[in-house]
Amino acid sequence: MIVTLKKIKTFPGHEGTALDCDLAVDGVVTAHFHDAGDGGGPLIHPVPGQAEQFDALEAAIKVMPPKPVIEAEERALWPDGMPVDLDLLVWEAFDANERMKEFRRWCRTQTCYRLTRDELGSYRCLKTIYTEKVGEQLRGRFPQLEEILNETVAGATGKAPTFTVPDW
């Protein structure tokens, strides 16, 4: 199952970003997702006539393996990994899409790259627009070059955020 977030609206909540969107399963709008950003859980309502498809989605998510946790405080809560639910998958897809938008913005006016010793997710930026020649010069100067973000982002599209739920 491919789940796509459609009609995304965000607004400030009392405890973070609030999110309102439709969830389309394999192209068919199946549910409405609303997180008010107030610290409570989201409201997820199946669209009339799509309850069976929504139930199938939830059943498939329940058997997904737990998500590995990295931070120590999360490891204390979930030593075997964080249980996966629809809320988590929606927010991860949304966050990944927002991060990619940010990367595309960066890459419009500068060249961003990362060396092997740099922290994952942190980039060094040159105030020059990326060209293949700039990429060649970076590779020649830094043998420990891990990634040129401009090359990674070039293949990414601006399509709606999606995530895949395996049909077990």
PDB file of C-alpha atoms in Angstrom:
ATOM      1  CA  MET A   1       0.000   0.000   0.000  1.00  0.00           C
ATOM      2  CA  ILE A   2       1.265   3.429  -0.889  1.00  0.00           C
ATOM      3  CA  VAL A   3      -0.099   6.148   1.389  1.00  0.00           C
ATOM      4  CA  THR A   4       0.050   9.733   0.150  1.00  0.00           C
ATOM      5  CA  LEU A   5      -0.594  12.879   2.178  1.00  0.00           C
ATOM      6  CA  LYS A   6      -2.917  15.210   0.248  1.00  0.00           C
ATOM      7  CA  LYS A   7      -4.391  18.656   0.899  1.00  0.00           C
ATOM      8  CA  ILE A   8      -1.745  19.360   3.542  1.00  0.00           C
ATOM      9  CA  LYS A   9      -2.351  22.340   5.789  1.00  0.00           C
ATOM     10  CA  THR A  10      -0.094  23.347   8.669  1.00  0.00           C
ATOM     11  CA  PHE A  11      -0.556  25.946  11.337  1.00  0.00           C
ATOM     12  CA  PRO A  12       0.995  26.733  14.723  1.00  0.00           C
ATOM     13  CA  GLY A  13      -0.354  24.723  17.644  1.00  0.00           C
ATOM     14  CA  HIS A  14       0.133  25.263  21.366  1.00  0.00           C
ATOM     15  CA  GLU A  15       2.866  22.598  21.523  1.00  0.00           C
ATOM     16  CA  GLY A  16       4.328  22.517  18.039  1.00  0.00           C
ATOM     17  CA  THR A  17       3.149  22.323  14.471  1.00  0.00           C
ATOM     18  CA  ALA A  18      -0.432  21.333  13.762  1.00  0.00           C
ATOM     19  CA  LEU A  19      -1.166  19.249  10.680  1.00  0.00           C
ATOM     20  CA  ASP A  20      -4.353  18.632   8.738  1.00  0.00           C
ATOM     21  CA  CYS A  21      -4.401  16.385   5.662  1.00  0.00           C
ATOM     22  CA  ASP A  22      -6.156  13.617   3.762  1.00  0.00           C
ATOM     23  CA  LEU A  23      -4.594  10.159   3.556  1.00  0.00           C
ATOM     24  CA  ALA A  24      -4.881   8.484   0.169  1.00  0.00           C
ATOM     25  CA  VAL A  25      -4.208   4.739   0.030  1.00  0.00           C
ATOM     26  CA  ASP A  26      -3.174   3.649  -3.460  1.00  0.00           C
ATOM     27  CA  GLY A  27      -4.640   6.881  -4.844  1.00  0.00           C
ATOM     28  CA  VAL A  28      -8.017   6.709  -3.051  1.00  0.00           C
ATOM     29  CA  VAL A  29      -8.681   9.138  -0.174  1.00  0.00           C
ATOM     30  CA  THR A  30      -9.327   6.834   2.750  1.00  0.00           C
ATOM     31  CA  ALA A  31      -9.048   8.958   5.896  1.00  0.00           C
ATOM     32  CA  HIS A  32      -8.720  12.473   7.260  1.00  0.00           C
ATOM     33  CA  PHE A  33      -5.822  13.196   9.653  1.00  0.00           C
ATOM     34  CA  HIS A  34      -5.903  16.142  12.064  1.00  0.00           C
ATOM     35  CA  ASP A  35      -3.275  16.850  14.722  1.00  0.00           C
ATOM     36  CA  ALA A  36      -4.035  20.099  16.559  1.00  0.00           C
ATOM     37  CA  GLY A  37      -0.470  20.461  17.849  1.00  0.00           C
ATOM     38  CA  ASP A  38      -1.715  20.587  21.434  1.00  0.00           C
ATOM     39  CA  GLY A  39       0.313  17.684  22.806  1.00  0.00           C
ATOM     40  CA  GLY A  40      -2.503  15.164  22.436  1.00  0.00           C
ATOM     41  CA  GLY A  41      -2.847  12.515  19.764  1.00  0.00           C
ATOM     42  CA  PRO A  42      -4.263  13.083  16.318  1.00  0.00           C
ATOM     43  CA  LEU A  43      -7.834  12.559  15.201  1.00  0.00           C
ATOM     44  CA  ILE A  44      -7.990  10.103  12.319  1.00  0.00           C
ATOM     45  CA  HIS A  45     -11.385   9.525  10.716  1.00  0.00           C
ATOM     46  CA  PRO A  46     -12.104   7.141   7.833  1.00  0.00           C
ATOM     47  CA  VAL A  47     -13.851   8.736   4.869  1.00  0.00           C
ATOM     48  CA  PRO A  48     -17.442   7.454   4.515  1.00  0.00           C
ATOM     49  CA  GLY A  49     -17.435   4.310   2.401  1.00  0.00           C
ATOM     50  CA  GLN A  50     -13.700   3.670   2.963  1.00  0.00           C
ATOM     51  CA  ALA A  51     -13.834   2.024   6.410  1.00  0.00           C
ATOM     52  CA  GLU A  52     -12.766  -1.355   5.025  1.00  0.00           C
ATOM     53  CA  GLN A  53      -9.706   0.106   3.278  1.00  0.00           C
ATOM     54  CA  PHE A  54      -8.843   2.103   6.425  1.00  0.00           C
ATOM     55  CA  ASP A  55      -9.121  -1.029   8.594  1.00  0.00           C
ATOM     56  CA  ALA A  56      -6.829  -2.886   6.177  1.00  0.00           C
ATOM     57  CA  LEU A  57      -4.297  -0.047   6.442  1.00  0.00           C
ATOM     58  CA  GLU A  58      -4.358  -0.105  10.246  1.00  0.00           C
ATOM     59  CA  ALA A  59      -4.068  -3.908  10.299  1.00  0.00           C
ATOM     60  CA  ALA A  60      -1.019  -3.780   8.004  1.00  0.00           C
ATOM     61  CA  ILE A  61       0.619  -1.117  10.179  1.00  0.00           C
ATOM     62  CA  LYS A  62       0.061  -3.129  13.378  1.00  0.00           C
ATOM     63  CA  VAL A  63       2.258  -5.980  12.123  1.00  0.00           C
ATOM     64  CA  MET A  64       5.123  -3.718  11.002  1.00  0.00           C
ATOM     65  CA  PRO A  65       8.352  -4.204  12.971  1.00  0.00           C
ATOM     66  CA  PRO A  66       9.212  -1.567  15.598  1.00  0.00           C
ATOM     67  CA  LYS A  67      11.257   1.443  14.523  1.00  0.00           C
ATOM     68  CA  PRO A  68      14.803   1.376  15.956  1.00  0.00           C
ATOM     69  CA  VAL A  69      15.475   4.223  18.401  1.00  0.00           C
ATOM     70  CA  ILE A  70      18.722   6.148  18.583  1.00  0.00           C
ATOM     71  CA  GLU A  71      18.479   8.479  21.560  1.00  0.00           C
ATOM     72  CA  ALA A  72      19.122   7.117  25.053  1.00  0.00           C
ATOM     73  CA  GLU A  73      15.915   8.498  26.572  1.00  0.00           C
ATOM     74  CA  GLU A  74      13.853   6.848  23.841  1.00  0.00           C
ATOM     75  CA  ARG A  75      15.790   3.600  24.308  1.00  0.00           C
ATOM     76  CA  ALA A  76      14.786   3.627  27.975  1.00  0.00           C
ATOM     77  CA  LEU A  77      11.117   3.854  26.944  1.00  0.00           C
ATOM     78  CA  TRP A  78      11.280   1.398  24.035  1.00  0.00           C
ATOM     79  CA  PRO A  79      14.264  -0.972  24.440  1.00  0.00           C
ATOM     80  CA  ASP A  80      13.005  -3.156  21.561  1.00  0.00           C
ATOM     81  CA  GLY A  81      12.188  -0.195  19.314  1.00  0.00           C
ATOM     82  CA  MET A  82       9.322   2.291  19.004  1.00  0.00           C
ATOM     83  CA  PRO A  83       5.992   0.749  17.991  1.00  0.00           C
ATOM     84  CA  VAL A  84       4.866   1.943  14.580  1.00  0.00           C
ATOM     85  CA  ASP A  85       1.453   3.550  14.185  1.00  0.00           C
ATOM     86  CA  LEU A  86      -0.295   5.689  11.596  1.00  0.00           C
ATOM     87  CA  ASP A  87       0.491   8.890  13.507  1.00  0.00           C
ATOM     88  CA  LEU A  88       4.233   8.162  13.427  1.00  0.00           C
ATOM     89  CA  LEU A  89       4.241   7.280   9.716  1.00  0.00           C
ATOM     90  CA  VAL A  90       2.301  10.425   8.733  1.00  0.00           C
ATOM     91  CA  TRP A  91       4.603  12.729  10.709  1.00  0.00           C
ATOM     92  CA  GLU A  92       7.759  11.027   9.381  1.00  0.00           C
ATOM     93  CA  ALA A  93       6.558  11.415   5.780  1.00  0.00           C
ATOM     94  CA  PHE A  94       5.637  15.049   6.418  1.00  0.00           C
ATOM     95  CA  ASP A  95       8.971  15.826   8.117  1.00  0.00           C
ATOM     96  CA  ALA A  96      10.999  14.151   5.350  1.00  0.00           C
ATOM     97  CA  ASN A  97       9.104  16.179   2.735  1.00  0.00           C
ATOM     98  CA  GLU A  98       9.694  19.448   4.637  1.00  0.00           C
ATOM     99  CA  ARG A  99      13.401  18.644   4.995  1.00  0.00           C
ATOM    100  CA  MET A 100      13.671  17.971   1.246  1.00  0.00           C
ATOM    101  CA  LYS A 101      11.972  21.330   0.525  1.00  0.00           C
ATOM    102  CA  GLU A 102      14.551  22.990   2.755  1.00  0.00           C
ATOM    103  CA  PHE A 103      17.403  21.235   0.935  1.00  0.00           C
ATOM    104  CA  ARG A 104      16.028  22.331  -2.454  1.00  0.00           C
ATOM    105  CA  ARG A 105      15.881  25.927  -1.173  1.00  0.00           C
ATOM    106  CA  TRP A 106      19.508  25.740  -0.030  1.00  0.00           C
ATOM    107  CA  CYS A 107      20.675  24.288  -3.329  1.00  0.00           C
ATOM    108  CA  ARG A 108      19.143  27.024  -5.477  1.00  0.00           C
ATOM    109  CA  THR A 109      21.807  29.557  -4.520  1.00  0.00           C
ATOM    110  CA  GLN A 110      24.728  27.593  -3.078  1.00  0.00           C
ATOM    111  CA  THR A 111      26.653  24.336  -3.184  1.00  0.00           C
ATOM    112  CA  CYS A 112      26.166  22.129  -0.121  1.00  0.00           C
ATOM    113  CA  TYR A 113      28.396  19.165   0.679  1.00  0.00           C
ATOM    114  CA  ARG A 114      29.344  16.834   3.522  1.00  0.00           C
ATOM    115  CA  LEU A 115      32.669  15.198   4.385  1.00  0.00           C
ATOM    116  CA  THR A 116      32.990  11.768   6.016  1.00  0.00           C
ATOM    117  CA  ARG A 117      33.923  13.329   9.371  1.00  0.00           C
ATOM    118  CA  ASP A 118      30.866  15.638   9.364  1.00  0.00           C
ATOM    119  CA  GLU A 119      27.795  14.771  11.374  1.00  0.00           C
ATOM    120  CA  LEU A 120      25.018  13.084   9.438  1.00  0.00           C
ATOM    121  CA  GLY A 121      22.528  15.744   8.354  1.00  0.00           C
ATOM    122  CA  SER A 122      24.953  18.673   8.655  1.00  0.00           C
ATOM    123  CA  TYR A 123      26.326  20.308   5.519  1.00  0.00           C
ATOM    124  CA  ARG A 124      29.023  22.784   4.581  1.00  0.00           C
ATOM    125  CA  CYS A 125      27.929  25.404   2.057  1.00  0.00           C
ATOM    126  CA  LEU A 126      29.761  27.417  -0.586  1.00  0.00           C
ATOM    127  CA  LYS A 127      28.158  30.633  -1.781  1.00  0.00           C
ATOM    128  CA  THR A 128      28.351  29.561  -5.400  1.00  0.00           C
ATOM    129  CA  ILE A 129      25.718  27.921  -7.568  1.00  0.00           C
ATOM    130  CA  TYR A 130      26.454  24.246  -8.185  1.00  0.00           C
ATOM    131  CA  THR A 131      27.738  23.120 -11.568  1.00  0.00           C
ATOM    132  CA  GLU A 132      29.466  19.904 -12.626  1.00  0.00           C
ATOM    133  CA  LYS A 133      32.765  21.804 -12.617  1.00  0.00           C
ATOM    134  CA  VAL A 134      32.209  22.828  -8.975  1.00  0.00           C
ATOM    135  CA  GLY A 135      31.483  19.177  -8.151  1.00  0.00           C
ATOM    136  CA  GLU A 136      34.730  18.073  -9.826  1.00  0.00           C
ATOM    137  CA  GLN A 137      36.705  20.719  -7.917  1.00  0.00           C
ATOM    138  CA  LEU A 138      35.191  19.570  -4.602  1.00  0.00           C
ATOM    139  CA  ARG A 139      36.051  15.940  -5.363  1.00  0.00           C
ATOM    140  CA  GLY A 140      39.626  16.926  -6.225  1.00  0.00           C
ATOM    141  CA  ARG A 141      40.111  19.061  -3.128  1.00  0.00           C
ATOM    142  CA  PHE A 142      38.378  16.781  -0.601  1.00  0.00           C
ATOM    143  CA  PRO A 143      39.088  13.054  -1.065  1.00  0.00           C
ATOM    144  CA  GLN A 144      36.937  12.441   2.026  1.00  0.00           C
ATOM    145  CA  LEU A 145      33.881  13.969   0.291  1.00  0.00           C
ATOM    146  CA  GLU A 146      30.826  11.964   1.348  1.00  0.00           C
ATOM    147  CA  GLU A 147      28.001  13.728  -0.503  1.00  0.00           C
ATOM    148  CA  ILE A 148      27.172  16.761  -2.582  1.00  0.00           C
ATOM    149  CA  LEU A 149      23.634  17.621  -1.553  1.00  0.00           C
ATOM    150  CA  ASN A 150      22.922  19.399  -4.833  1.00  0.00           C
ATOM    151  CA  GLU A 151      23.369  16.086  -6.698  1.00  0.00           C
ATOM    152  CA  THR A 152      21.128  14.219  -4.248  1.00  0.00           C
ATOM    153  CA  VAL A 153      18.381  16.840  -4.378  1.00  0.00           C
ATOM    154  CA  ALA A 154      18.506  17.098  -8.170  1.00  0.00           C
ATOM    155  CA  GLY A 155      16.839  13.682  -8.485  1.00  0.00           C
ATOM    156  CA  ALA A 156      14.225  14.390  -5.823  1.00  0.00           C
ATOM    157  CA  THR A 157      10.832  15.549  -6.986  1.00  0.00           C
ATOM    158  CA  GLY A 158       8.438  17.940  -5.318  1.00  0.00           C
ATOM    159  CA  LYS A 159       5.664  15.339  -5.200  1.00  0.00           C
ATOM    160  CA  ALA A 160       3.374  14.858  -2.224  1.00  0.00           C
ATOM    161  CA  PRO A 161       4.859  13.046   0.788  1.00  0.00           C
ATOM    162  CA  THR A 162       4.268   9.288   0.732  1.00  0.00           C
ATOM    163  CA  PHE A 163       5.111   6.190   2.717  1.00  0.00           C
ATOM    164  CA  THR A 164       4.723   2.513   1.949  1.00  0.00           C
ATOM    165  CA  VAL A 165       2.985  -0.024   4.169  1.00  0.00           C
ATOM    166  CA  PRO A 166       3.796  -3.620   3.211  1.00  0.00           C
ATOM    167  CA  ASP A 167       0.845  -5.914   2.502  1.00  0.00           C
ATOM    168  CA  TRP A 168       1.742  -8.721   4.880  1.00  0.00           C
TER     169      TRP A 168
END
